[in-house]
Amino acid sequence: MAVLTDACSSYLLPMSRRGFGGQLSGNEAKQVPSLPFVVCPQGDRVETYRELEIVLHGNNSFLTSGAVNRLIAEASRDMRAAQGVTCEVKMVASNVLVTLARSHFHFVMAELQSHLKAMGKVPDEIVLLTLGKMAHSYALRCIPFVRMTMLALHAMLSRVGSGRILRAICSVLEQWSKAVNTYFCKREQCPFPGKGVAQFCEAIYPVFRYVVVNWLECTEEADKQAVLGAVAAMMGVLLREEQHREHAWEQLPWLLHQYHWVLDTFWVSKSLCYVLEVLEGVQTPIPQGTALAIRTAVHRQLSDVTPEPGPAHQAVLTRCMVLQARMCPEKTAVTLHSLLSGGSEAGRMAALGLLGALAHSDGVVPVRVSVHPTSPEQEPRKTKGQRQELCPAVPLAWRRGLALLLAARSAQLPAPQVLLSRLLVVAAAPYAKSKRAVAALQLLQTLQGRIHRALGAAWVTEIPLLLQYLQGRTESTLHSAEWQHRVLQFLRASLEPIEDQTWTVGLSQELSQQLGSSAPRSWEKLFLYKALGTALAACRDLRHVQGQVLRFLQETNPVELSEAQGMVSVVSYAAESHFHLVLDTVTMFSAAFTRDGFYQTSTGWEVQRGQNTESAQATCAALMRTYSGIALRAPKEQLLTRVDREILGNILQLSRAKQRDLVLKMALVESITEVSCAIQAVGVCGSFELSLKQEAMQTLLDWIKGEPWDSLVYGVFHVLEELSKLRPPLSREENRKLLSVCCQSALSYPSKEQMEKRRRTGKAAVNVQILNRRNMEDLSHLMETWLETEATSACFDDVVLVLKGWLTSAKEWERERALWVCAHVLGACKERCELLVSRGPHVPCVPFPPFLSLEGSPAQLGAGFRGS
């Protein structure tokens, strides 16, 4: 049995006398809050909620605030009940809240946001689904809450695994992103002040990147469909803003690739159709390679798949073709011709249906298409220009070489490992050699059987995706590092099915030989380091892997930064599949160095502390970066078992030097930051606590105290921010001490005028001001992270107390800097404060000091602090 409060029951009693949709009289309305409690079983409770939903659809504006609050509280309690309440009751309670929001939107939204922002846990599934339904039903009214909703979701993503909660969060992301797109189509109907696309992209992009990095490879079918819808909807927002458009385009190949992995491809077509509809409204040209990939994928779904898509699916695919025809009519004509002249009856029928849809569609340029099938011999000759549109331009020498290789089946080719390694380097070349990269990939596809028989299945799908990506880029949008990352992923996918240990050992040896002949500090050499690490990760000969890792540790000259960087790449990439083996090898080498003070290598290179400080510190820096690189690439399920003492502990041990040079300081900052990010990337960490967190923070604080200038140059506050996100939390006294030290370093630095008096050049003084501004930004982010993590009034009081001392400083520049930091911290908290205040007197709010007004000029804000 469950208790339904008088807010619901008293409303329904008179309802039964007057029928659904009727109006309460004035006397009846006054009696609503005072009627007694009613006890009803689960089944009756479902019926009661359903009847209440019907009545609320009619008119609910006469309800008193007390009745609304009690109704919201009762429905919210049912939605979040851990036991004793059926799923059916939870769903109908959710529907009642969504219906009530028609006239009491802010009351309902405030309740949902309070559950969404609860620290330390992920909201209940029904709360998330209700939040998604709110955006679906009241898109324009949700616009002011987009930023705070995305911030709250982003904070909880790392604690979400697969399953129902993941799908519920994807539903929220999909519906709220679609609400933003609706806003841009109907912004004149929105009652709130206008917002630019950049504001929405700033809120959505961090969530988008997390989903792309962590959720695209989910295995459950339901999870795949949910992620697909969320990614497509967020892409629809990001495509509207030039700064983020490129990142959205990058996911198009993944979306199309889902046709091979999702069982019900109807969901892929729906997501693709949604993206195309957004593009039509934005009027953004589609890159040529991307457009070709879309047409190819849709063509295959219409003509080649078995079983044939059903009527609903065919309608969506036809809609995709119509949208493309509006943007690229000539290319659509080519696709239609291919469908009509193909051997598939389904393809010809689909083409005829598409012709009919085009004939009745507005905005489509008429295209001439032959509607009778033709054989290849009857096909009209294409001009040179037409040929170049349908196939990438390939240098003449490469085309001749490819033709010779195809013709000479018995030709003596180089060893398979030599072919693969050399062509990989050509394929990874920067944009200036992109035509050679296309030819190299096509040559690999042609020679796949001669390189290794196990490569066929992977290369049939992987190489076309690389070609589509490469052909859709221009010199200004194709970033070398990003392209090389994709080539390395291709190499990893290629080597996974090869079980022959001897073959992969031969490939690693060939890559090592190429390293020796590459120019120092060239892009080719840096790529080969990563390719060798990737090959070692796929190698199943553990003795060979360990030998190669130890060889690079021993023979690398750490003073040469490019060599040290290459060694880190080899070792960390190898750790992707051999985490424990690689970490043990590095730890053995590191222990010998720190214990004996030197390490004698096979090439005669010697490092000894006290005699060669530069070499010793360079070795320490290289090892620190190696440990953090291993943490970044370690399998998530293995990292936490060894990250504390063996990774972070060794980094701290290596950093203990009486004097740190530039290289060692940078290595300390970067390595601790990378280890912190690696732990956060694991996601749900269970009971894991980083026991060395306090020691790491104290090391950084002692550094700041001893050398305040370094916090300005090396960005130490950002490291502290990342560490503060990890457990265990620091005590209140420790946090207050941390803030005091950071403020002393950032706010007390000499003013610009004082710097000029010390005979610094004008340019140097300006650079110092830029560094100081960045330092204050990092300080404000550190405070914001602390406030969000702790979420207590005591924490807020401590921040105020520390800043207040600087706001009343006798030095003008210190007051100005403190005011700047204070304004940024309060700006980040503003939306949270407004949400609490907007919930009204029926919801308790955290009291704020009177001088923390969020209105007024910065000068007035500072005066309020000084006067408090």
mmCIF file of C-alpha atoms in Angstrom, residues 334-471:
data_model
loop_
_atom_site.group_PDB
_atom_site.id
_atom_site.type_symbol
_atom_site.label_atom_id
_atom_site.label_comp_id
_atom_site.label_asym_id
_atom_site.label_seq_id
_atom_site.Cartn_x
_atom_site.Cartn_y
_atom_site.Cartn_z
ATOM 1 C CA VAL A 334 25.033 9.943 -60.908
ATOM 2 C CA THR A 335 23.644 7.915 -57.996
ATOM 3 C CA LEU A 336 20.267 7.582 -59.667
ATOM 4 C CA HIS A 337 21.905 6.396 -62.862
ATOM 5 C CA SER A 338 23.817 3.786 -60.902
ATOM 6 C CA LEU A 339 20.638 2.535 -59.226
ATOM 7 C CA LEU A 340 18.705 2.350 -62.481
ATOM 8 C CA SER A 341 21.450 0.583 -64.401
ATOM 9 C CA GLY A 342 22.354 -1.863 -61.641
ATOM 10 C CA GLY A 343 21.328 -5.491 -61.460
ATOM 11 C CA SER A 344 19.204 -5.153 -58.330
ATOM 12 C CA GLU A 345 15.452 -5.020 -58.814
ATOM 13 C CA ALA A 346 15.151 -3.414 -55.395
ATOM 14 C CA GLY A 347 17.601 -0.705 -56.457
ATOM 15 C CA ARG A 348 15.638 0.068 -59.626
ATOM 16 C CA MET A 349 12.359 0.264 -57.722
ATOM 17 C CA ALA A 350 13.959 2.519 -55.133
ATOM 18 C CA ALA A 351 15.300 4.781 -57.893
ATOM 19 C CA LEU A 352 11.857 5.100 -59.474
ATOM 20 C CA GLY A 353 10.391 5.984 -56.084
ATOM 21 C CA LEU A 354 13.123 8.532 -55.581
ATOM 22 C CA LEU A 355 12.440 10.097 -58.977
ATOM 23 C CA GLY A 356 8.817 10.506 -57.947
ATOM 24 C CA ALA A 357 9.836 12.118 -54.656
ATOM 25 C CA LEU A 358 12.184 14.501 -56.462
ATOM 26 C CA ALA A 359 9.464 15.451 -58.911
ATOM 27 C CA HIS A 360 7.229 16.556 -56.024
ATOM 28 C CA SER A 361 9.974 18.173 -53.925
ATOM 29 C CA ASP A 362 10.515 21.905 -53.704
ATOM 30 C CA GLY A 363 13.969 23.337 -54.182
ATOM 31 C CA VAL A 364 15.410 20.530 -56.297
ATOM 32 C CA VAL A 365 17.168 21.514 -59.511
ATOM 33 C CA PRO A 366 15.863 19.317 -62.375
ATOM 34 C CA VAL A 367 18.353 16.617 -63.377
ATOM 35 C CA ARG A 368 18.380 14.487 -66.485
ATOM 36 C CA VAL A 369 18.637 10.781 -65.754
ATOM 37 C CA SER A 370 18.365 7.869 -68.131
ATOM 38 C CA VAL A 371 15.569 5.653 -66.779
ATOM 39 C CA HIS A 372 16.436 2.503 -68.766
ATOM 40 C CA PRO A 373 19.147 0.099 -67.685
ATOM 41 C CA THR A 374 22.337 0.198 -69.720
ATOM 42 C CA SER A 375 25.252 -2.151 -69.939
ATOM 43 C CA PRO A 376 28.799 -0.902 -69.357
ATOM 44 C CA GLU A 377 29.408 -1.011 -73.125
ATOM 45 C CA GLN A 378 26.398 1.244 -73.749
ATOM 46 C CA GLU A 379 27.380 3.750 -71.078
ATOM 47 C CA PRO A 380 28.344 7.128 -72.623
ATOM 48 C CA ARG A 381 31.976 8.095 -72.424
ATOM 49 C CA LYS A 382 32.861 10.442 -69.559
ATOM 50 C CA THR A 383 34.935 13.493 -70.135
ATOM 51 C CA LYS A 384 38.206 13.928 -68.308
ATOM 52 C CA GLY A 385 36.574 16.336 -65.881
ATOM 53 C CA GLN A 386 33.785 13.864 -65.109
ATOM 54 C CA ARG A 387 36.289 11.122 -64.458
ATOM 55 C CA GLN A 388 38.164 13.258 -61.968
ATOM 56 C CA GLU A 389 34.920 13.973 -60.094
ATOM 57 C CA LEU A 390 34.259 10.271 -59.583
ATOM 58 C CA CYS A 391 37.775 9.154 -58.661
ATOM 59 C CA PRO A 392 40.634 10.899 -56.876
ATOM 60 C CA ALA A 393 43.483 12.318 -58.863
ATOM 61 C CA VAL A 394 46.537 10.053 -58.654
ATOM 62 C CA PRO A 395 50.014 11.089 -59.816
ATOM 63 C CA LEU A 396 50.913 9.522 -63.157
ATOM 64 C CA ALA A 397 53.983 7.699 -61.828
ATOM 65 C CA TRP A 398 51.914 6.039 -59.117
ATOM 66 C CA ARG A 399 49.216 5.003 -61.568
ATOM 67 C CA ARG A 400 51.852 3.418 -63.829
ATOM 68 C CA GLY A 401 53.462 1.641 -60.897
ATOM 69 C CA LEU A 402 50.124 0.300 -59.755
ATOM 70 C CA ALA A 403 49.339 -0.904 -63.287
ATOM 71 C CA LEU A 404 52.687 -2.718 -63.511
ATOM 72 C CA LEU A 405 52.116 -4.425 -60.164
ATOM 73 C CA LEU A 406 48.644 -5.557 -61.207
ATOM 74 C CA ALA A 407 49.898 -6.838 -64.540
ATOM 75 C CA ALA A 408 52.992 -8.662 -63.258
ATOM 76 C CA ARG A 409 51.358 -11.205 -60.969
ATOM 77 C CA SER A 410 54.601 -13.129 -60.699
ATOM 78 C CA ALA A 411 56.747 -10.065 -60.040
ATOM 79 C CA GLN A 412 59.238 -10.259 -57.204
ATOM 80 C CA LEU A 413 57.875 -7.775 -54.662
ATOM 81 C CA PRO A 414 59.717 -6.582 -51.534
ATOM 82 C CA ALA A 415 59.025 -8.364 -48.254
ATOM 83 C CA PRO A 416 55.455 -7.823 -46.984
ATOM 84 C CA GLN A 417 56.652 -5.961 -43.873
ATOM 85 C CA VAL A 418 58.753 -3.628 -46.033
ATOM 86 C CA LEU A 419 55.777 -2.868 -48.289
ATOM 87 C CA LEU A 420 53.484 -2.157 -45.347
ATOM 88 C CA SER A 421 55.931 0.045 -43.419
ATOM 89 C CA ARG A 422 57.009 2.099 -46.468
ATOM 90 C CA LEU A 423 53.463 2.649 -47.726
ATOM 91 C CA LEU A 424 52.290 3.554 -44.221
ATOM 92 C CA VAL A 425 54.836 6.360 -44.082
ATOM 93 C CA VAL A 426 53.676 7.636 -47.467
ATOM 94 C CA ALA A 427 50.034 7.448 -46.366
ATOM 95 C CA ALA A 428 50.743 9.400 -43.165
ATOM 96 C CA ALA A 429 52.392 12.288 -45.028
ATOM 97 C CA PRO A 430 51.154 15.873 -44.409
ATOM 98 C CA TYR A 431 48.673 17.559 -46.727
ATOM 99 C CA ALA A 432 51.252 18.639 -49.316
ATOM 100 C CA LYS A 433 51.625 14.970 -50.266
ATOM 101 C CA SER A 434 47.971 13.951 -49.910
ATOM 102 C CA LYS A 435 47.760 12.690 -53.508
ATOM 103 C CA ARG A 436 50.566 10.260 -52.733
ATOM 104 C CA ALA A 437 48.710 9.230 -49.577
ATOM 105 C CA VAL A 438 45.605 8.366 -51.617
ATOM 106 C CA ALA A 439 47.704 6.325 -54.031
ATOM 107 C CA ALA A 440 49.509 4.546 -51.166
ATOM 108 C CA LEU A 441 46.220 3.516 -49.572
ATOM 109 C CA GLN A 442 44.859 2.283 -52.879
ATOM 110 C CA LEU A 443 48.054 0.322 -53.460
ATOM 111 C CA LEU A 444 47.751 -1.268 -50.014
ATOM 112 C CA GLN A 445 44.177 -2.264 -50.827
ATOM 113 C CA THR A 446 45.341 -3.865 -54.064
ATOM 114 C CA LEU A 447 48.211 -5.746 -52.404
ATOM 115 C CA GLN A 448 46.411 -6.847 -49.241
ATOM 116 C CA GLY A 449 46.595 -10.545 -50.188
ATOM 117 C CA ARG A 450 50.346 -10.330 -50.793
ATOM 118 C CA ILE A 451 51.044 -8.516 -47.529
ATOM 119 C CA HIS A 452 49.065 -10.925 -45.298
ATOM 120 C CA ARG A 453 46.013 -13.088 -45.882
ATOM 121 C CA ALA A 454 44.410 -11.987 -42.581
ATOM 122 C CA LEU A 455 44.133 -8.342 -43.663
ATOM 123 C CA GLY A 456 41.277 -8.660 -46.136
ATOM 124 C CA ALA A 457 38.313 -8.327 -43.768
ATOM 125 C CA ALA A 458 39.703 -5.281 -41.985
ATOM 126 C CA TRP A 459 40.928 -3.428 -45.057
ATOM 127 C CA VAL A 460 37.686 -3.793 -46.990
ATOM 128 C CA THR A 461 36.058 -1.325 -44.576
ATOM 129 C CA GLU A 462 38.977 0.596 -43.096
ATOM 130 C CA ILE A 463 40.727 1.834 -46.253
ATOM 131 C CA PRO A 464 37.576 3.311 -47.880
ATOM 132 C CA LEU A 465 36.901 5.215 -44.656
ATOM 133 C CA LEU A 466 40.408 6.673 -44.724
ATOM 134 C CA LEU A 467 40.051 7.644 -48.373
ATOM 135 C CA GLN A 468 36.709 9.328 -47.755
ATOM 136 C CA TYR A 469 38.150 11.271 -44.860
ATOM 137 C CA LEU A 470 41.233 12.339 -46.810
ATOM 138 C CA GLN A 471 39.310 13.398 -49.903
#
